[in-house]
Coordinates of C-alpha atoms and ligand atoms in Angstrom, one line a residue:
X1 CA 29.3 54.2 -20.8
X2 CA 30.2 54.0 -17.1
X3 CA 27.9 56.1 -14.6
X4 CA 24.2 56.2 -14.5
X5 CA 22.4 56.9 -17.6
X6 CA 20.1 59.4 -16.8
X7 CA 17.9 58.5 -19.7
X8 CA 17.3 54.8 -18.6
X9 CA 15.5 53.8 -15.6
X10 CA 17.2 52.9 -12.5
X11 CA 17.0 49.2 -11.3
X12 CA 17.9 48.3 -7.8
X13 CA 19.5 45.1 -7.0
X14 CA 20.9 45.5 -3.5
X15 CA 21.7 41.8 -3.6
X16 CA 24.5 42.0 -6.3
X17 CA 25.9 45.2 -4.7
X18 CA 27.0 43.4 -1.5
X19 CA 28.5 40.7 -3.4
X20 CA 31.1 42.4 -5.6
X21 CA 32.1 45.6 -4.1
X22 CA 34.5 45.9 -0.9
X23 CA 35.0 49.8 -1.1
X24 CA 33.8 53.0 -2.6
X25 CA 36.0 55.9 -3.1
X26 CA 34.6 59.5 -2.4
X27 CA 35.8 60.6 -5.9
X28 CA 37.4 58.6 -8.8
X29 CA 39.1 60.7 -11.2
X30 CA 40.8 57.7 -13.1
X31 CA 37.5 56.4 -14.0
X32 CA 36.9 59.9 -15.7
X33 CA 40.4 59.9 -17.1
X34 CA 39.6 56.5 -18.7
X35 CA 36.9 57.8 -20.7
X36 CA 38.5 60.9 -22.3
X37 CA 42.4 59.6 -22.2
X38 CA 42.9 60.0 -26.2
X39 CA 41.1 63.4 -26.7
X40 CA 43.4 64.9 -23.7
X41 CA 46.6 63.4 -24.9
X42 CA 46.0 64.9 -28.2
X43 CA 45.2 68.4 -26.8
X44 CA 48.2 68.2 -24.4
X45 CA 50.4 67.1 -27.4
X46 CA 49.1 70.0 -29.4
X47 CA 50.3 72.4 -26.9
X48 CA 53.9 71.1 -26.5
X49 CA 54.1 71.0 -30.2
X50 CA 53.4 74.8 -30.3
X51 CA 55.5 75.4 -27.0
X52 CA 53.4 78.4 -26.0
X53 CA 52.6 78.2 -22.2
X54 CA 51.3 81.4 -21.0
X55 CA 48.3 83.2 -22.1
X56 CA 48.1 81.8 -25.5
X57 CA 45.6 80.4 -28.0
X58 CA 44.2 78.0 -25.6
X59 CA 43.6 80.1 -22.7
X60 CA 41.8 82.8 -24.9
X61 CA 39.6 80.2 -26.4
X62 CA 39.0 78.7 -23.0
X63 CA 37.7 82.0 -22.0
X64 CA 35.3 82.6 -24.7
X65 CA 34.0 79.1 -24.1
X66 CA 33.4 79.6 -20.5
X67 CA 32.0 83.0 -20.7
X68 CA 29.7 81.3 -23.7
X69 CA 28.7 78.7 -21.6
X70 CA 28.1 80.6 -18.2
X71 CA 26.1 83.4 -20.5
X72 CA 28.5 86.2 -19.7
X73 CA 30.4 88.7 -22.0
X74 CA 33.9 88.3 -20.7
X75 CA 35.9 85.5 -18.6
X76 CA 39.6 85.8 -17.3
X77 CA 41.8 82.9 -16.7
X78 CA 43.4 83.2 -13.5
X79 CA 45.8 80.6 -11.1
X80 CA 43.2 79.3 -9.0
X81 CA 39.8 79.5 -7.7
X82 CA 41.3 81.5 -4.6
X83 CA 42.9 83.7 -6.9
X84 CA 39.5 84.3 -8.9
X85 CA 37.6 85.6 -5.9
X86 CA 40.6 87.7 -4.7
X87 CA 40.9 89.2 -8.4
X88 CA 37.2 89.3 -8.9
X89 CA 36.6 90.8 -5.4
X90 CA 39.4 93.6 -6.3
X91 CA 37.9 94.3 -9.4
X92 CA 34.5 95.1 -8.0
X93 CA 36.2 97.7 -5.8
X94 CA 36.7 95.7 -2.4
X95 CA 39.7 97.2 -0.7
X96 CA 41.2 98.1 2.9
X97 CA 38.4 99.0 5.4
X98 CA 35.7 97.5 3.5
X99 CA 33.1 94.8 4.8
X100 CA 32.1 91.8 2.6
X101 CA 29.3 89.6 3.7
X102 CA 30.2 85.8 3.2
X103 CA 28.9 82.7 4.6
X104 CA 30.6 80.9 7.4
X105 CA 29.8 77.7 6.3
X106 CA 32.1 77.3 3.2
X107 CA 35.8 76.8 2.3
X108 CA 38.2 79.1 4.0
X109 CA 38.8 80.8 0.5
X110 CA 35.7 82.2 0.5
X111 CA 36.8 84.4 3.6
X112 CA 40.5 84.7 3.3
X113 CA 40.2 86.0 -0.2
X114 CA 38.4 89.2 1.6
X115 CA 40.9 89.5 4.2
X116 CA 43.9 89.3 1.8
X117 CA 42.7 92.5 0.2
X118 CA 42.6 94.2 3.8
X119 CA 38.7 94.1 4.0
X120 CA 36.8 92.4 6.5
X121 CA 34.7 89.4 6.2
X122 CA 31.4 89.4 8.1
X123 CA 29.8 86.3 8.4
X124 CA 26.1 85.3 7.6
X125 CA 24.0 82.4 8.8
X126 CA 22.9 79.7 6.5
X127 CA 19.5 78.2 5.4
X128 CA 19.1 74.9 7.5
X129 CA 17.7 72.9 4.3
X130 CA 20.2 74.2 1.5
X131 CA 23.3 75.0 3.3
X132 CA 23.4 78.1 1.5
X133 CA 23.3 81.7 2.6
X134 CA 20.2 82.9 4.2
X135 CA 19.0 86.5 3.0
X136 CA 17.5 87.6 6.1
X137 CA 20.7 87.1 7.8
X138 CA 22.8 88.9 5.1
X139 CA 20.1 91.8 5.6
X140 CA 20.8 92.3 9.3
X141 CA 24.4 92.6 8.6
X142 CA 24.8 95.4 6.1
X143 CA 26.5 98.6 7.2
X144 CA 27.5 101.6 5.8
X145 CA 31.0 100.0 5.5
X146 CA 29.7 96.8 3.3
X147 CA 30.9 96.8 -0.1
X148 CA 30.0 93.5 -1.2
X149 CA 28.5 90.2 -0.9
X150 CA 29.7 86.7 -1.7
X151 CA 26.8 84.0 -2.2
X152 CA 28.7 80.7 -2.4
X153 CA 26.7 78.0 -4.4
X154 CA 27.4 75.4 -2.0
X155 CA 27.6 71.6 -3.1
X156 CA 26.3 72.8 -6.9
X157 CA 23.2 74.4 -5.7
X158 CA 22.6 78.0 -6.5
X159 CA 22.1 80.2 -3.5
X160 CA 18.6 82.1 -3.6
X161 CA 20.0 84.9 -5.7
X162 CA 16.7 87.1 -6.7
X163 CA 16.6 88.4 -2.9
X164 CA 20.4 88.9 -2.8
X165 CA 20.5 90.9 -6.2
X166 CA 17.6 93.1 -4.8
X167 CA 19.6 93.8 -1.5
X168 CA 22.5 94.6 -3.6
X169 CA 20.6 97.0 -5.9
X170 CA 18.9 98.9 -3.0
X171 CA 22.3 99.1 -1.0
X172 CA 24.9 99.5 -3.8
X173 CA 26.7 96.7 -3.2
X174 CA 28.6 94.3 -5.4
X175 CA 27.5 90.6 -5.9
X176 CA 30.7 88.5 -6.5
X177 CA 29.5 84.7 -6.9
X178 CA 31.7 81.9 -5.3
X179 CA 30.7 79.7 -8.1
X180 CA 33.9 77.1 -7.2
X181 CA 31.5 74.2 -6.7
X182 CA 28.6 75.3 -9.1
X183 CA 29.7 75.5 -12.6
X184 CA 26.7 74.8 -14.8
X185 CA 23.9 75.1 -12.1
X186 CA 21.2 77.3 -12.8
X187 CA 18.8 79.7 -10.9
X188 CA 15.5 80.9 -12.3
X189 CA 17.2 80.1 -15.8
X190 CA 20.4 81.6 -15.2
X191 CA 23.8 80.2 -15.2
X192 CA 25.7 80.1 -11.7
X193 CA 28.5 82.9 -12.2
X194 CA 26.6 85.1 -14.6
X195 CA 24.1 86.6 -12.1
X196 CA 26.2 89.0 -10.0
X197 CA 29.0 91.6 -11.0
X198 CA 31.9 88.9 -11.2
X199 CA 31.4 85.1 -11.0
X200 CA 34.6 83.0 -9.8
X201 CA 35.2 79.3 -10.9
X202 CA 37.8 76.9 -9.8
X203 CA 39.2 74.4 -11.8
X204 CA 40.7 72.5 -8.9
X205 CA 41.0 68.7 -10.0
X206 CA 38.2 67.5 -7.9
X207 CA 35.8 70.4 -9.0
X208 CA 33.0 69.5 -11.5
X209 CA 35.4 70.9 -14.4
X210 CA 38.6 69.9 -12.9
X211 CA 42.1 70.6 -14.8
X212 CA 45.1 68.6 -13.8
X213 CA 46.6 71.1 -11.5
X214 CA 45.4 74.4 -10.2
X215 CA 43.3 77.0 -12.3
X216 CA 40.6 79.1 -11.9
X217 CA 38.3 82.0 -14.1
X218 CA 36.3 85.0 -13.4
X219 CA 33.5 85.8 -15.5
X220 CA 31.8 89.0 -16.1
X221 CA 29.5 91.2 -18.3
X222 CA 31.0 94.4 -17.3
X223 CA 33.5 95.8 -19.3
X224 CA 34.9 97.8 -16.6
X225 CA 35.3 94.9 -14.5
X226 CA 36.8 92.8 -17.1
X227 CA 39.6 95.4 -18.1
X228 CA 40.5 95.5 -14.5
X229 CA 40.8 91.8 -14.2
X230 CA 43.1 92.1 -17.1
X231 CA 45.7 94.4 -15.4
X232 CA 45.3 92.7 -12.1
X233 CA 46.5 89.1 -13.2
X234 CA 49.6 90.7 -14.9
X235 CA 50.8 92.9 -12.3
X236 CA 48.8 96.0 -12.7
X237 CA 49.7 96.5 -16.2
X238 CA 47.5 96.8 -18.9
X239 CA 50.6 97.5 -21.4
X240 CA 53.5 95.5 -21.0
X241 CA 56.1 96.7 -18.3
X242 CA 53.8 99.7 -17.3
X243 CA 52.4 99.2 -13.8
X244 CA 49.5 101.3 -12.8
X245 CA 48.5 99.4 -9.7
X246 CA 49.6 96.6 -7.3
X247 CA 48.5 93.9 -9.1
X248 CA 49.5 89.9 -9.2
X249 CA 51.0 87.2 -11.1
X250 CA 48.0 85.0 -11.7
X251 CA 47.3 83.3 -14.8
X252 CA 45.9 80.1 -16.2
X253 CA 48.4 78.1 -18.3
X254 CA 47.9 76.8 -21.7
X255 CA 48.2 73.3 -20.9
X256 CA 45.4 73.3 -18.4
X257 CA 43.3 75.2 -20.7
X258 CA 43.7 72.7 -23.7
X259 CA 42.6 70.0 -20.9
X260 CA 39.8 72.0 -19.5
X261 CA 38.3 72.7 -23.2
X262 CA 38.1 68.9 -23.8
X263 CA 36.7 68.3 -20.7
X264 CA 34.0 71.5 -21.0
X265 CA 32.7 69.2 -24.0
X266 CA 31.8 66.5 -21.4
X267 CA 30.4 69.0 -18.7
X268 CA 26.7 69.0 -19.2
X269 CA 26.7 65.0 -19.5
X270 CA 28.5 64.6 -16.5
X271 CA 26.5 66.9 -14.5
X272 CA 23.6 64.9 -15.7
X273 CA 24.9 61.8 -14.4
X274 CA 25.6 63.5 -11.2
X275 CA 21.8 64.3 -11.2
X276 CA 21.1 61.0 -11.7
X277 CA 23.2 59.4 -9.1
X278 CA 21.6 62.0 -6.7
X279 CA 18.2 60.7 -7.6
X280 CA 18.9 57.2 -6.9
X281 CA 20.8 58.1 -3.5
X282 CA 17.6 60.1 -2.9
X283 CA 15.5 56.9 -3.5
X284 CA 17.3 54.3 -1.6
X285 CA 18.1 56.6 1.3
X286 CA 14.2 57.6 1.5
X287 CA 13.3 53.7 1.5
X288 CA 15.9 52.5 3.5
X289 CA 17.7 55.0 6.0
X290 CA 15.3 57.4 7.1
X291 CA 18.0 58.6 9.8
X292 CA 19.8 60.2 7.2
X293 CA 18.3 63.5 5.8
X294 CA 18.8 63.9 2.0
X295 CA 20.2 67.1 0.6
X296 CA 17.2 69.9 0.6
X297 CA 16.8 71.3 -3.1
X298 CA 15.4 75.2 -3.4
X299 CA 13.8 74.3 -6.7
X300 CA 14.8 77.4 -8.3
X301 CA 17.1 76.0 -11.0
X302 CA 19.3 72.9 -11.6
X303 CA 21.6 71.5 -8.8
X304 CA 25.0 69.8 -10.3
X305 CA 25.7 68.0 -7.1
X306 CA 29.5 68.9 -6.7
X307 CA 28.7 67.1 -3.7
X308 CA 25.9 64.8 -2.3
X309 CA 25.7 65.7 1.4
X310 CA 23.5 64.2 4.1
X311 CA 22.6 65.1 7.6
X312 CA 23.1 62.7 10.3
X313 CA 23.2 62.5 14.1
X314 CA 26.4 61.3 15.6
X315 CA 28.2 61.9 12.4
X316 CA 31.8 61.4 13.3
X317 CA 30.7 57.5 14.7
X318 CA 28.7 57.2 11.3
X319 CA 31.7 58.2 9.3
X320 CA 34.0 56.0 11.3
X321 CA 31.8 53.2 10.8
X322 CA 31.7 53.8 7.0
X323 CA 35.2 53.9 6.6
X324 CA 35.3 50.4 8.2
X325 CA 33.0 49.4 5.3
X326 CA 35.2 50.7 2.8
X327 CA 33.2 53.8 2.1
X328 CA 35.1 57.1 1.8
X329 CA 33.1 60.1 2.9
X330 CA 34.0 63.9 3.6
X331 CA 33.1 66.7 6.1
X332 CA 32.5 69.6 4.3
X333 CA 33.3 71.4 6.9
X334 CA 34.0 70.6 10.1
X335 CA 34.7 74.0 11.6
X336 CA 32.8 77.1 10.7
X337 CA 35.1 79.9 9.7
X338 CA 33.7 82.2 12.2
X339 CA 35.2 80.2 14.9
X340 CA 38.7 79.3 13.1
X341 CA 41.8 80.6 15.0
X342 CA 42.3 83.1 11.8
X343 CA 39.4 84.8 12.6
X344 CA 39.6 84.9 16.6
X345 CA 40.2 88.7 16.7
X346 CA 36.7 89.4 15.2
X347 CA 35.4 88.4 18.4
X348 CA 32.8 85.6 17.5
X349 CA 31.6 82.8 19.8
X350 CA 30.1 79.6 19.4
X351 CA 26.3 79.9 19.2
X352 CA 26.8 83.0 17.1
X353 CA 25.8 81.2 13.8
X354 CA 23.8 78.2 15.6
X355 CA 22.3 76.7 11.9
X356 CA 25.9 76.7 10.5
X357 CA 27.5 75.2 13.9
X358 CA 25.0 72.5 13.4
X359 CA 25.6 72.0 9.7
X360 CA 29.5 71.6 10.8
X361 CA 28.2 68.8 13.1
X362 CA 25.9 66.8 10.9
X363 CA 26.8 67.2 7.3
X364 CA 28.4 64.2 5.6
X365 CA 29.1 64.1 1.9
X366 CA 28.9 60.6 0.3
X367 CA 30.8 59.3 -2.8
X368 CA 29.7 61.3 -5.9
X369 CA 31.2 61.6 -9.3
X370 CA 29.7 61.3 -12.7
X371 CA 31.1 57.7 -13.2
X372 CA 29.8 56.4 -10.0
X373 CA 27.8 53.1 -10.8
X374 CA 24.3 51.7 -9.4
X375 CA 26.3 49.3 -7.6
X376 CA 28.4 51.8 -6.0
X377 CA 25.7 53.6 -4.6
X378 CA 23.6 50.7 -3.4
X379 CA 26.9 49.8 -1.6
X380 CA 27.1 53.1 0.1
X381 CA 23.4 53.3 1.3
X382 CA 23.9 49.5 2.6
X383 CA 26.9 50.6 4.7
X384 CA 25.2 53.9 5.5
X385 CA 22.4 51.8 6.6
X386 CA 24.5 49.8 9.1
X387 CA 26.4 52.5 10.2
X388 CA 23.5 54.9 11.5
X389 CA 22.2 51.7 13.5
X390 CA 25.2 51.4 15.2
Ligands
PLP1 C1 37.6 74.9 -4.0 C2 36.9 76.4 -3.6 C3 37.5 77.6 -3.8 C4 39.0 77.7 -4.0 O1 39.2 77.2 -5.3 P1 40.9 77.0 -5.5 O2 40.8 76.3 -7.0 O3 41.0 75.5 -4.6 O4 41.5 77.8 -5.2 C5 36.9 78.6 -3.1 N1 35.5 78.4 -2.8 C6 35.0 77.2 -2.5 C7 33.5 77.1 -2.0 C8 35.6 76.3 -2.9 O5 34.8 75.1 -2.7

């Protein structure tokens, strides 16, 4: 069994790590494929034998399984996480002229899905410790034009949903959860994606539940939203060749669904392995690299560590030195969305969202995947210790 067993104790042996490794990737999809190769091949073969590729039995079965996993009544497979956001927002009534409150510290898709519908993204500030959207900031941005709020469960940790749900209730707003990075995470015992009016999941290959190509899903417990989604993913038609509104061609295909069904069976174990890896990072970094601030936990539920993201001063230099030691890291995200050229017409300026802008300068995501070994984590931490010292 590769990866760190969450059950067994963790033994630290810095000396061995330094001797045996020369590099650590940020993500190792091959290590995961090696553990499921046979299962995946059988699943792919069965689709090829059936020759049914679009909206067949595998997609239907996966929709059922994802809905059950998240704890919603319904799920609708679509072509990507971005499409899940676009269709999810549309199905919740977002359209031209509406305002939608989103964080600025997220992947661009969270905001450009709003713009794609002719609506206007309004950027909220984040909490310093968790990098997730701050309720107080959201509160100040609500106007009569606000239609929805999109909390992003960044890096695999749920945003603080209770106060957001209360706000939505008070102001009659929809909540569409961007769950691209957090399938399996919980908040007060409820699963990410199942708390709002719709939850949007990405199956991009690097996500915690990643396919072997693009894919996404919207989950909901509203029958109305569900029916609207079915129409929106097929050209706005409820029945064949009879369209009622502008829709899309946005479908999850059978091959991806078959692969994802195999992988869903392992997701809980993989998320446990990610948590064990994060726990080891915490322990070593706190003991040996106090210059790196470990990821803050909000204590509301289970984190699924899509990323393990620290804060460091002089981040770009640290990243460069880590690369020289063979450690691949990523910056999610270097430029806040409110300051990107796409939204220059909205009139934001540097300093408008200082907590977000600081996160963009300091955040550094370290190697994280379920199969990461104790030795690899030790190597990364040793390299980080060197890197922060200059
Ligand atoms: C990956 C991601 C998306 C988009 O998902 P795709 O499947 O790549 O379209 C949206 N939001 C966040 C926060 C993401 O990380």
